[in-house]
Coordinates of C-alpha atoms in Angstrom, one line a residue:
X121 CA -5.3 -34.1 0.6
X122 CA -3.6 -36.5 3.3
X123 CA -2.7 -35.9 6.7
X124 CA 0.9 -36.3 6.1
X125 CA 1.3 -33.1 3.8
X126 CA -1.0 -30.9 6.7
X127 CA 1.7 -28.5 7.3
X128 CA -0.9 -26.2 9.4
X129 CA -4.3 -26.2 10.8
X130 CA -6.2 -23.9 11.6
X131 CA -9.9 -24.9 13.8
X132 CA -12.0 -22.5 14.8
X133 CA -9.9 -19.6 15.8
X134 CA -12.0 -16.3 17.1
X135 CA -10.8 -13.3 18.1
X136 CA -13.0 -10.4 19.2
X137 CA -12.7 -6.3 20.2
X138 CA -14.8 -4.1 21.7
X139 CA -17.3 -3.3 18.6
X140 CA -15.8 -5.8 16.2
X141 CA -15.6 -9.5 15.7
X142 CA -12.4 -9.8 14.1
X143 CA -12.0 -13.4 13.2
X144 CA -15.1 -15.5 13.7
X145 CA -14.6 -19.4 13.8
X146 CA -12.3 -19.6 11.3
X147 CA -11.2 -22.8 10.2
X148 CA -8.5 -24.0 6.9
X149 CA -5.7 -25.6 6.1
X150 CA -2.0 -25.0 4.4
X151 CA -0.2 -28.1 2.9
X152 CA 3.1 -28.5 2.9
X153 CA 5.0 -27.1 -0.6
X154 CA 1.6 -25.3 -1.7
X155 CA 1.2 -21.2 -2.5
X156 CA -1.9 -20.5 -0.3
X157 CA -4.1 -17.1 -0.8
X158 CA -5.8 -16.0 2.1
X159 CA -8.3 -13.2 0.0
X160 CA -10.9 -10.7 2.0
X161 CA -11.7 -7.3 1.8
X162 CA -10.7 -4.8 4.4
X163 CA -11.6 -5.4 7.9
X164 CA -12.2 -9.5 7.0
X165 CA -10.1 -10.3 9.5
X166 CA -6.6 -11.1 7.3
X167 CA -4.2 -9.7 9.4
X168 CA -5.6 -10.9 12.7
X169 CA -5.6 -14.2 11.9
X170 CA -1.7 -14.1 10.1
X171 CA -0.5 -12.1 13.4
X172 CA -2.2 -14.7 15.2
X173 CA -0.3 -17.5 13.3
X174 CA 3.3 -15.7 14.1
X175 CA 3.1 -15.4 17.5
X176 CA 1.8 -11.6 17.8
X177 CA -2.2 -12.1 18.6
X178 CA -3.7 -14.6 21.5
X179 CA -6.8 -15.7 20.2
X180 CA -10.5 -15.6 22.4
X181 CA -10.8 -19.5 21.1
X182 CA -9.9 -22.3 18.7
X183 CA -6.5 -24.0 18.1
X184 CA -3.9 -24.5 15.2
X185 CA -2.0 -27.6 14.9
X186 CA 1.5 -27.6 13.4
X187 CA 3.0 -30.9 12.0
X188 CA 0.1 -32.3 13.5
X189 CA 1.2 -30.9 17.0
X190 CA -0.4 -28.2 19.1
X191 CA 1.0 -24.9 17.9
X192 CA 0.1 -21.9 20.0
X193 CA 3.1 -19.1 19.7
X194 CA 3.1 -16.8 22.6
X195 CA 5.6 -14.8 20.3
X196 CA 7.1 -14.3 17.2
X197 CA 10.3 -15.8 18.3
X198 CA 8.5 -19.2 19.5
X199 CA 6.9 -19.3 15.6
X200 CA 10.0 -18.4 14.3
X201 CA 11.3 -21.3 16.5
X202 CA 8.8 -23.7 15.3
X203 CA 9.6 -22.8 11.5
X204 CA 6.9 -20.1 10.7
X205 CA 8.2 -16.7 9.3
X206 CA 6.6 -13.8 8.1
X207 CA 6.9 -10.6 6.0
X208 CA 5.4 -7.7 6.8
X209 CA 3.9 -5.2 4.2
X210 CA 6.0 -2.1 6.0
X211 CA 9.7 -3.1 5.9
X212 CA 11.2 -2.9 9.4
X213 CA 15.1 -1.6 8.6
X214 CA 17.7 0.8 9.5
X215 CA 18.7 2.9 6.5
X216 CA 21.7 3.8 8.3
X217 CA 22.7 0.6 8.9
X218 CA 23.9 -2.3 6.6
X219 CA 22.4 -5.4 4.8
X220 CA 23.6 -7.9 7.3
X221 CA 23.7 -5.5 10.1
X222 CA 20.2 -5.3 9.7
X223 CA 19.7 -9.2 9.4
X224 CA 21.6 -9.9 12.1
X225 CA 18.9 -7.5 14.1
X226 CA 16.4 -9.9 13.2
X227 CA 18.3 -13.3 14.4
X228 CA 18.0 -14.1 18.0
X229 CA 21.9 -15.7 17.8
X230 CA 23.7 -13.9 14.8
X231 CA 27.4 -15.6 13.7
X232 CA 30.0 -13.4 13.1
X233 CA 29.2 -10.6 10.5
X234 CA 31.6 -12.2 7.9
X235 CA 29.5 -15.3 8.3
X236 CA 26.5 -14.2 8.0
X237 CA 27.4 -12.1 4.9
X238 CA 28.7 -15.4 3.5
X239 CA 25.6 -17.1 4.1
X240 CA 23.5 -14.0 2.8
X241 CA 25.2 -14.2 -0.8
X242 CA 24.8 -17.9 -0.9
X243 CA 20.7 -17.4 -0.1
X244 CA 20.7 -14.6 -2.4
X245 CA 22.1 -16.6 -5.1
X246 CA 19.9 -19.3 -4.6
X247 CA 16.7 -18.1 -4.7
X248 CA 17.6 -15.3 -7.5
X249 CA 17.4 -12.1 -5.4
X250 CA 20.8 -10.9 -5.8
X251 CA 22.1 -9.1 -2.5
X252 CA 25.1 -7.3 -1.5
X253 CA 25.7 -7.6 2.4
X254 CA 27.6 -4.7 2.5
X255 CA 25.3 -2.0 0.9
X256 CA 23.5 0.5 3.1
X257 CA 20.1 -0.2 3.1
X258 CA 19.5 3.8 2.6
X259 CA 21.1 3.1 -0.7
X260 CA 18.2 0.5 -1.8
X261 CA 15.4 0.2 -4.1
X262 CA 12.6 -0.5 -2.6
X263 CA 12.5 -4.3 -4.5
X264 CA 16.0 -4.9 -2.7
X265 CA 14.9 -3.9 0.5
X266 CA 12.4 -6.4 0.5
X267 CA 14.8 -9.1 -0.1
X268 CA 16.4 -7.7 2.6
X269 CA 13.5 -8.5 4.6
X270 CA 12.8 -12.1 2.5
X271 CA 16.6 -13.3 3.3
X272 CA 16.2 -12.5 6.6
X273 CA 13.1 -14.9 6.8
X274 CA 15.1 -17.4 4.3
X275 CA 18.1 -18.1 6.9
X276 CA 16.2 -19.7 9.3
X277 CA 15.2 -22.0 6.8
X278 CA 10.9 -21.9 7.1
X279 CA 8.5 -24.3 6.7
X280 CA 5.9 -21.2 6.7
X281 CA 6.4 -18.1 4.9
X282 CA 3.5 -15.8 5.2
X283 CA 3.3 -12.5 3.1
X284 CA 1.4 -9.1 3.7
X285 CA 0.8 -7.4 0.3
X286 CA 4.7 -7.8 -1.1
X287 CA 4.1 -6.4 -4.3
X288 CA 2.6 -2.9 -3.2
X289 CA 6.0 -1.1 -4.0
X290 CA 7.8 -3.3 -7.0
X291 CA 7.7 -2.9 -10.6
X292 CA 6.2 -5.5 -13.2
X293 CA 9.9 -7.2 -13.5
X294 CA 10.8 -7.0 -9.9
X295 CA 7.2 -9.0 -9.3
X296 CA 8.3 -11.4 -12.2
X297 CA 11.6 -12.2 -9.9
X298 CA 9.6 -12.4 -6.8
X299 CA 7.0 -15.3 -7.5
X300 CA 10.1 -17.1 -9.3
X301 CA 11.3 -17.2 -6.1
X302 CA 8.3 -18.3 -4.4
X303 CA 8.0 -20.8 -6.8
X304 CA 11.2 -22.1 -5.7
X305 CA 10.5 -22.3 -2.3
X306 CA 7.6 -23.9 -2.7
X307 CA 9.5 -26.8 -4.8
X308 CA 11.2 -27.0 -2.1
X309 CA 8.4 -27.6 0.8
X310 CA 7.9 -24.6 2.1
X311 CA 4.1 -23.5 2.5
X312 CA 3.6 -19.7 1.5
X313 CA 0.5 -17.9 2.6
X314 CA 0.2 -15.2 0.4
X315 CA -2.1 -12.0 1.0
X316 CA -2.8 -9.6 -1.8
X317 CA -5.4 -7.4 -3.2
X318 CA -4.4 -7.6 -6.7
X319 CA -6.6 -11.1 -8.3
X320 CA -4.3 -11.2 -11.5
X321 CA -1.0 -12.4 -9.0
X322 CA -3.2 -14.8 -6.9
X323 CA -4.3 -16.1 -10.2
X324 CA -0.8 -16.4 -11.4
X325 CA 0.8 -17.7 -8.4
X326 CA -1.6 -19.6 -5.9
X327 CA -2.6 -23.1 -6.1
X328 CA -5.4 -22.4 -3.9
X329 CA -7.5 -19.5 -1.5
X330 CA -9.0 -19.1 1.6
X331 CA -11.9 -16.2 1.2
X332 CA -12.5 -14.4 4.5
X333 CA -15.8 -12.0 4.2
X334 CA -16.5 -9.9 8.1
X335 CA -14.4 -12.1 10.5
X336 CA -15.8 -15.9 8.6
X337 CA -14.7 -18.4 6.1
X338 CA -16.6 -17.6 3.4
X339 CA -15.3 -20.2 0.6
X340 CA -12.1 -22.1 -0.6
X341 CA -11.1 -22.0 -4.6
X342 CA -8.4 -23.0 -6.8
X343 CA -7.7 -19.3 -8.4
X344 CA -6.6 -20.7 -11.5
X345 CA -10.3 -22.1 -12.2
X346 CA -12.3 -19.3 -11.2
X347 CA -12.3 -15.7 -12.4
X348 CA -10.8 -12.9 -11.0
X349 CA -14.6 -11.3 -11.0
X350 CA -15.8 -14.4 -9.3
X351 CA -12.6 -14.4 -6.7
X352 CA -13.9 -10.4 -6.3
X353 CA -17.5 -11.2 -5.6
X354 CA -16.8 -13.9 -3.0
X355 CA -14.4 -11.6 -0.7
X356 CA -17.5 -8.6 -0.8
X357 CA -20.8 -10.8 -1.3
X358 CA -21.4 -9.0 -4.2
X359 CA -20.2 -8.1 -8.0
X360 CA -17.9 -5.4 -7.8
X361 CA -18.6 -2.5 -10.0
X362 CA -15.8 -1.5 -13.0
X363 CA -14.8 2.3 -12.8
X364 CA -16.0 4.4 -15.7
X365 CA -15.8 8.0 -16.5
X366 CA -17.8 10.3 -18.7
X367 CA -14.8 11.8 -20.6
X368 CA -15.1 15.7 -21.7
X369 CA -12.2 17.8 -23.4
X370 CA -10.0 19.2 -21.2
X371 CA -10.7 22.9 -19.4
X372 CA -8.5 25.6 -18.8
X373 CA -5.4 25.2 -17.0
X374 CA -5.2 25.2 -13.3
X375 CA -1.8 24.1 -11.7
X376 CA 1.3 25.0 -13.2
X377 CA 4.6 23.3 -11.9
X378 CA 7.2 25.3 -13.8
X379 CA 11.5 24.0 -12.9
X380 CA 10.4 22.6 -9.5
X381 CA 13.8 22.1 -7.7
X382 CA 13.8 20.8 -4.3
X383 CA 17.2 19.5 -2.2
X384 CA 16.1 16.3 0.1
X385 CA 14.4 17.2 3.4
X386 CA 16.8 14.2 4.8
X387 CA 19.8 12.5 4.5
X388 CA 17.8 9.5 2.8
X389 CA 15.3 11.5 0.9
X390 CA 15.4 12.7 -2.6
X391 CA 16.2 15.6 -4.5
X392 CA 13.6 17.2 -6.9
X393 CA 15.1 18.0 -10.1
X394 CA 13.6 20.9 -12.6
X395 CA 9.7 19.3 -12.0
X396 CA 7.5 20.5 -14.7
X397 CA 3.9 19.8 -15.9
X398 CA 0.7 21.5 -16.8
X399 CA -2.4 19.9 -15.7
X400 CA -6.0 21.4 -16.9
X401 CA -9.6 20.9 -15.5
X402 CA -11.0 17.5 -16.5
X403 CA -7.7 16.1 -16.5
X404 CA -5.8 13.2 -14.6
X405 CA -2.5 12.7 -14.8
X406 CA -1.0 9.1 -13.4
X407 CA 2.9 9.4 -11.9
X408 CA 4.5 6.0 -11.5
X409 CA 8.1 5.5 -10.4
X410 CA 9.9 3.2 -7.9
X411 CA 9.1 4.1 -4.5
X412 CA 12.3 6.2 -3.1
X413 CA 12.3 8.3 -6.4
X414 CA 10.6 11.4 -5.1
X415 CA 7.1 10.9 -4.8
X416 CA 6.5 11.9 -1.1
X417 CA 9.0 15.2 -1.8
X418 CA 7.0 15.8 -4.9
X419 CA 3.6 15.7 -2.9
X420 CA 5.0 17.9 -0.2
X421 CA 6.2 20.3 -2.4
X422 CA 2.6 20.5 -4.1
X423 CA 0.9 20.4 -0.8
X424 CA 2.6 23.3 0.5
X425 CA 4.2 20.9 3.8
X426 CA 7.7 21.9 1.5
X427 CA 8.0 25.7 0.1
X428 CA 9.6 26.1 -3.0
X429 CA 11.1 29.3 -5.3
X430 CA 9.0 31.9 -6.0
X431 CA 7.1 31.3 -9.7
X432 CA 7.6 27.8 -9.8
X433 CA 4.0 26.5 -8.8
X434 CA 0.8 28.5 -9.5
X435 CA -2.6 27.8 -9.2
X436 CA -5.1 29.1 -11.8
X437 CA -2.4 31.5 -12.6
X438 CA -2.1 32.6 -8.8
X439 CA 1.6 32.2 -7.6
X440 CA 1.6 29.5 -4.5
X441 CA 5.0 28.4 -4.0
X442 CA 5.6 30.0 -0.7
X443 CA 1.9 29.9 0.7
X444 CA 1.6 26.6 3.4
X445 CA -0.9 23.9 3.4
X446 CA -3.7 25.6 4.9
X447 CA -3.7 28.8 2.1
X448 CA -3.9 26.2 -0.7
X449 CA -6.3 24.5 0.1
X450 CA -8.7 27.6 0.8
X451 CA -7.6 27.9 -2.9
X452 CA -8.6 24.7 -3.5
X453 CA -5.2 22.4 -3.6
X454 CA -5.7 19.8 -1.7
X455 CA -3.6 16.8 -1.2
X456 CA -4.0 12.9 0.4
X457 CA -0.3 11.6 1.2
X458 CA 0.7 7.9 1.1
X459 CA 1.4 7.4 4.9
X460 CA -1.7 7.3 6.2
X461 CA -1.6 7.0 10.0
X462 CA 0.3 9.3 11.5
X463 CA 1.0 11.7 8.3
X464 CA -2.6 11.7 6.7
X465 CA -4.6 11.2 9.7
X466 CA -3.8 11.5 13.7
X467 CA -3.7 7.9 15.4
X468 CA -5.1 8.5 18.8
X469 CA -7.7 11.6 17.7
X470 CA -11.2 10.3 16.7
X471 CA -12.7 10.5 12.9
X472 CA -14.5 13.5 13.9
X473 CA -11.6 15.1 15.1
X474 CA -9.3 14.0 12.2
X475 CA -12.1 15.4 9.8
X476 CA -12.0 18.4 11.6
X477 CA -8.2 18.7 10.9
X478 CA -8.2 19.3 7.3
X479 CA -11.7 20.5 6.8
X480 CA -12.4 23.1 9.1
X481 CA -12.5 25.4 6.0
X482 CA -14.1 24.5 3.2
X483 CA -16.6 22.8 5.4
X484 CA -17.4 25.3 7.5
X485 CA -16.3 23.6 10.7
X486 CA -15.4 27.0 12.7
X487 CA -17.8 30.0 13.2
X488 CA -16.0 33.2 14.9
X489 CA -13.3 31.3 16.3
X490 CA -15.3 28.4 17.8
X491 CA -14.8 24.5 16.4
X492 CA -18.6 23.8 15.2
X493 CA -18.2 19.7 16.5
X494 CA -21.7 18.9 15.7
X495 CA -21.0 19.6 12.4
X496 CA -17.4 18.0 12.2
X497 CA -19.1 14.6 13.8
X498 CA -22.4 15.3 10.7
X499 CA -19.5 15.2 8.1
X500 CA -17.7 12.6 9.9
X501 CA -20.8 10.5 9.5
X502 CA -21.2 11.3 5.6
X503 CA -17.2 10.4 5.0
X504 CA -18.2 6.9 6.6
X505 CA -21.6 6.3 4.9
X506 CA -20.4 7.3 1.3
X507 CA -17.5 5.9 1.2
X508 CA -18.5 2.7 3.3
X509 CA -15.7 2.4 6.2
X510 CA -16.4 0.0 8.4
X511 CA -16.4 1.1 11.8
X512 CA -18.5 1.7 14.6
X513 CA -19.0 5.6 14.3
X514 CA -17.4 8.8 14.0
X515 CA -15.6 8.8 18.0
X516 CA -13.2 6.0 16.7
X517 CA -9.6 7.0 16.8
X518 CA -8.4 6.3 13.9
X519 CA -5.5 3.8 14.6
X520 CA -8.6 1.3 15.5
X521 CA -9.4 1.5 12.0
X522 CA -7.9 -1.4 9.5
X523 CA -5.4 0.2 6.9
X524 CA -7.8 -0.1 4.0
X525 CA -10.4 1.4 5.9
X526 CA -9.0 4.1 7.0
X527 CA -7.4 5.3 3.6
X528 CA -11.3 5.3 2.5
X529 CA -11.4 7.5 5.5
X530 CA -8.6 10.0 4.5
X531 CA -9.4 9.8 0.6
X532 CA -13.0 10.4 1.5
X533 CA -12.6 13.6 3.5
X534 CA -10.7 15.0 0.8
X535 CA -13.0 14.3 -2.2
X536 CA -16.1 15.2 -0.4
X537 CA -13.9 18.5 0.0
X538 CA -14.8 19.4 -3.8
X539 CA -11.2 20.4 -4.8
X540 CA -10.1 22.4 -8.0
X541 CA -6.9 19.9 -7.7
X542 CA -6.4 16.8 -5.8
X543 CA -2.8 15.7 -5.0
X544 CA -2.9 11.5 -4.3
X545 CA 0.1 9.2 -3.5
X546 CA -1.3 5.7 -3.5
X547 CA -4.5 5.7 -3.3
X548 CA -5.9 2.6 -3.2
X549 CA -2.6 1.1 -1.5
X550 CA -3.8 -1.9 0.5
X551 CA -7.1 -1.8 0.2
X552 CA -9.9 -4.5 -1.5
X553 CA -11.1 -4.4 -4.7
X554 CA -14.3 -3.5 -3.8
X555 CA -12.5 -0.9 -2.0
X556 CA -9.9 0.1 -4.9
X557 CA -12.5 0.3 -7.7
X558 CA -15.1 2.8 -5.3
X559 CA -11.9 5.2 -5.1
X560 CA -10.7 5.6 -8.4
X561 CA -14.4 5.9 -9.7
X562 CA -14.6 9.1 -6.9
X563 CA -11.1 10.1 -8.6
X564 CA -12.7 9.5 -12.0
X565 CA -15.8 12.1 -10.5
X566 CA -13.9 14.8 -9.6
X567 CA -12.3 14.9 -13.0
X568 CA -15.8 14.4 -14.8
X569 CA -16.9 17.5 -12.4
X570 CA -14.0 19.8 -13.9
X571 CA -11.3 19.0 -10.8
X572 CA -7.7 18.0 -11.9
X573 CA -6.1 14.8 -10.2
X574 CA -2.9 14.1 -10.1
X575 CA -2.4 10.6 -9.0
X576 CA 0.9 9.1 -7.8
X577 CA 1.0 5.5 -7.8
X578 CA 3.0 2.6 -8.2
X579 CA -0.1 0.3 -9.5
X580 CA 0.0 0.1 -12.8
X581 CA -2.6 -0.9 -14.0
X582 CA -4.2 1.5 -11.9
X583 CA -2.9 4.4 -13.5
X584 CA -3.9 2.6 -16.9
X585 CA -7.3 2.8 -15.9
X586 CA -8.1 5.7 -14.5
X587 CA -5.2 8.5 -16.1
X588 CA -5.4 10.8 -19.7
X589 CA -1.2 11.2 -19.5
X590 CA 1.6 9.1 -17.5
X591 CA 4.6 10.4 -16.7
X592 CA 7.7 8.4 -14.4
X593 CA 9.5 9.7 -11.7
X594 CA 13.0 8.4 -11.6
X595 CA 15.7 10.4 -9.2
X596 CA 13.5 13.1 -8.5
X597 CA 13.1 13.7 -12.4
X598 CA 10.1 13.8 -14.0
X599 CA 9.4 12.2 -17.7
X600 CA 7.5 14.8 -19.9
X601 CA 3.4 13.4 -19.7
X602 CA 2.4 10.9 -22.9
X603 CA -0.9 9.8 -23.6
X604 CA -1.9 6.4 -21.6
X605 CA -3.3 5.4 -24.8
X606 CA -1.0 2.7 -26.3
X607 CA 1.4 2.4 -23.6
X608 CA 2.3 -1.0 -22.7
X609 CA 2.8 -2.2 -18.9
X610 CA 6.2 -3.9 -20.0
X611 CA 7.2 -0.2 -21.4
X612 CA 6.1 1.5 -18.2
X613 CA 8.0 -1.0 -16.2
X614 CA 11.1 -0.7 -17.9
X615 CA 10.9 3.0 -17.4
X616 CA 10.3 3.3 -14.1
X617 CA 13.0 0.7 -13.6
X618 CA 15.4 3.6 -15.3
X619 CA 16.3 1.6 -18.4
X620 CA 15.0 3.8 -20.7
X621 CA 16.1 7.4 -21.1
X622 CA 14.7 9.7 -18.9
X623 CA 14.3 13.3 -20.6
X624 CA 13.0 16.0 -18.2
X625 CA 9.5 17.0 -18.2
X626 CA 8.4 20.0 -20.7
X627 CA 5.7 22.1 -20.9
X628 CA 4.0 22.3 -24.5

């Protein structure tokens, strides 16, 4: 490696907060034109150290170095400035507004509207991710609001590009036209530093990896040398364990979803269109679709958070469809949506507190009338231990928590609920592999122990793993269930994508 293609250095950078050591000394290096992966588990220290590279974190100590000259962004504007961009893993857009409204947001000195939408098509064309300026963003998948988001970056022409998990919400073909791009880029001299949980795309697109483990560099690899196993091992300091499942035959049936028809709780939601399945004790059934296609309306409307007609959900033959969240799940139906802070767990109220929100029941957290907190905070402590959240105890509000951490929070205090059906969107969305393989193997449980899972994803390869029948929503319409035995990822993408014909649900 010469000096001359030393796009950025990084030298002992440390950032610290109270109870945790964020980043810890870290020192590497991103060369100019390469695809770098920076790989760690949750809570390594990942997103300190990007935010710290745009602008959005002062480190404690260290110093980076940019075309060999001190680079030390007080904001994201000054990175931007200095020819470092960066897209976030939640999109930051107005569905209201347009395509280039919504770009010209995100530029400190926006031309005229009909020159930016000029210059959007030509960058669009370029780099392969057709884009119409005019659309409403409301109106887009979620692959094209990402390019949204990726244009935006594009037209200030970045030396730096770094991106936060960018293929959480795209389908097989939608990833294929995503690293083509990258690829480009990168032909082109600009340095990508690229996060992701998923091994098989750093293996497939990086040309090398930092591996952060609790705060500190913890080794350097070219992915395309070493196995994803190996990759796996050095981000957790240990092998990772590969879900299984003692399969039985399935029991008797215990949710019924029978013509579920839902109008849109919003102006950008999506409507639920004659929804209906059968799912028995034992059983998993994997849901993949597009994000925007009805997932979160279909998990509301299971949950009880949406009611529906009389007769059209029942639960071991009981009729549920207008009894709220807290009745089901004294029934048993209990649910773990995809946003986690803020919809699955309270930001400013401690773990305790958030465990005491959605098990005061089953777990016997209240005794005539009064909140038993000893007992929340003993529970607490068990959600943490089993399902190995890293944090400094139970009084931790959650939002201190890292993503992946907390959704091993939330997924936790469901399963160690013991439900008769568990209702997931995204489960392992964000989190390590470590992480990923420790939840579906507790999904996996709860169906070996007679519960019924209904698991919305969009990894694929998760619901391969882990599901008996996969079914696609597409426009709030559900594809009857088939076997996930012989299905092909390239078939399931297809599908979800919509180019296959979508035949509503039955129920043998």
């Amino acid at each position: 490696m010469n000096a001359s293609d030393m796009l950025l250095s990084v030298r002992g950078i440390s950032k610290a907060y109270p109870g945790v050591i964020a980043n810890d000394d870290v020192s590497f290096d991103v060369v100019g034109g390469e695809i770098h992966a920076l790989l760690g588990e949750n809570g390594a220290g990942k997103s300190t150290l990007v935010k710290t590279i745009y602008g959005l974190i002062r480190p404690d100590a260290g110093e980076m170095l940019l075309h060999g000259a001190p680079f030390a962004p007080a904001t994201p504007n000054e990175a931007r400035a200095a020819g470092v961009a960066m897209v976030f893993q939640h999109f930051s857009l107005f569905e209201a507004l347009s395509v280039a409204e919504n770009v010209a947001l995100g530029m400190q000195d926006p031309p005229p509207m009909r020159q930016l939408a000029a210059r959007i098509r030509e960058k669009s064309e370029l780099y392969g991710l057709p884009l119409s300026p005019d659309r409403r963003v409301g109106d887009l998948s979620a692959g094209e609001r990402q390019r949204v988001e990726i244009i935006r970056c594009l037209l200030e022409d970045p030396r730096l590009l770094i991106m936060d998990e960018p293929t959480s919400v795209l389908t097989p073909q939608e990833v294929d036209i995503l690293f083509q791009t990258l690829r480009k880029l990168a032909e082109n001299g600009t340095a990508i530093l690229y996060i992701s949980h998923k091994l098989k795309e750093i293996t497939a697109l990086c040309d090398r990896a930092t591996i952060l483990r609790r705060g500190r560099v913890v080794g350097h690899c070219t992915p395309r040398d070493v196995s994803e196993s190996k990759m796996a091992e050095l981000m957790v300091g240990s092998a990772v364990q590969v879900p299984s499942r003692r399969r039985n035959a399935p029991g008797a049936e215990l949710l019924r979803v029978s013509g579920l028809s839902l109008p849109p709780a919003t102006i950008f939601g999506t409507a639920l269109q004659g929804i209906s399945l059968a799912l028995r004790s034992g059983e998993i059934i994997g849901i993949g679709g597009i994000a925007g296609n009805g997932q979160d309306e279909l998990l509301a409307a299971l949950s009880g958070e949406r009611l529906s007609a009389p007769g059209t959900i029942t639960l071991e033959g009981r009729d549920i469809a207008r009894s709220g969240p807290t009745a089901r799940r004294a029934l048993g139906l209990l649910s773990a949506p995809e946003e986690r802070l803020g919809h699955a767990a309270a930001p400013d109220m401690s773990l305790t507190e958030n465990a005491m929100l959605t098990a005061a029941h089953r777990q016997k957290l209240m005794a005539r009338g009064f909140l038993r907190w000893n007992a929340a905070r003993d529970f607490a402590r068990r959600i943490i231990a089993d399902f190995d959240v890293r944090t400094p105890g139970p009084d931790v509000p959650a939002r201190a928590l890292s993503g992946g951490n907390l959704q091993k929070f939330v997924i936790g205090r469901e399963v160690l609920q013991r439900p008769r059906v568990f209702v997931v969107n995204q489960p392992t969305w964000g989190v390590d592999a470590a992480a990923a393989a420790a939840i579906r193997q507790a999904l996996l449980d709860l169906a070996s122990a007679g519960a019924a899972v209904i698991c919305i994803s969009q990894d694929l390869d998760e619901l391969m793993e882990i599901a008996d029948h996969f079914a696609v929503l597409n426009e709030g319409r559900l594809s009857a269930p088939r076997p996930t035995d012989g299905l092909s990822i390239e078939d399931i993408g297809l599908m979800m994508g919509g180019a296959k014909d979508m035949e509503a649900a039955h129920v043998a």
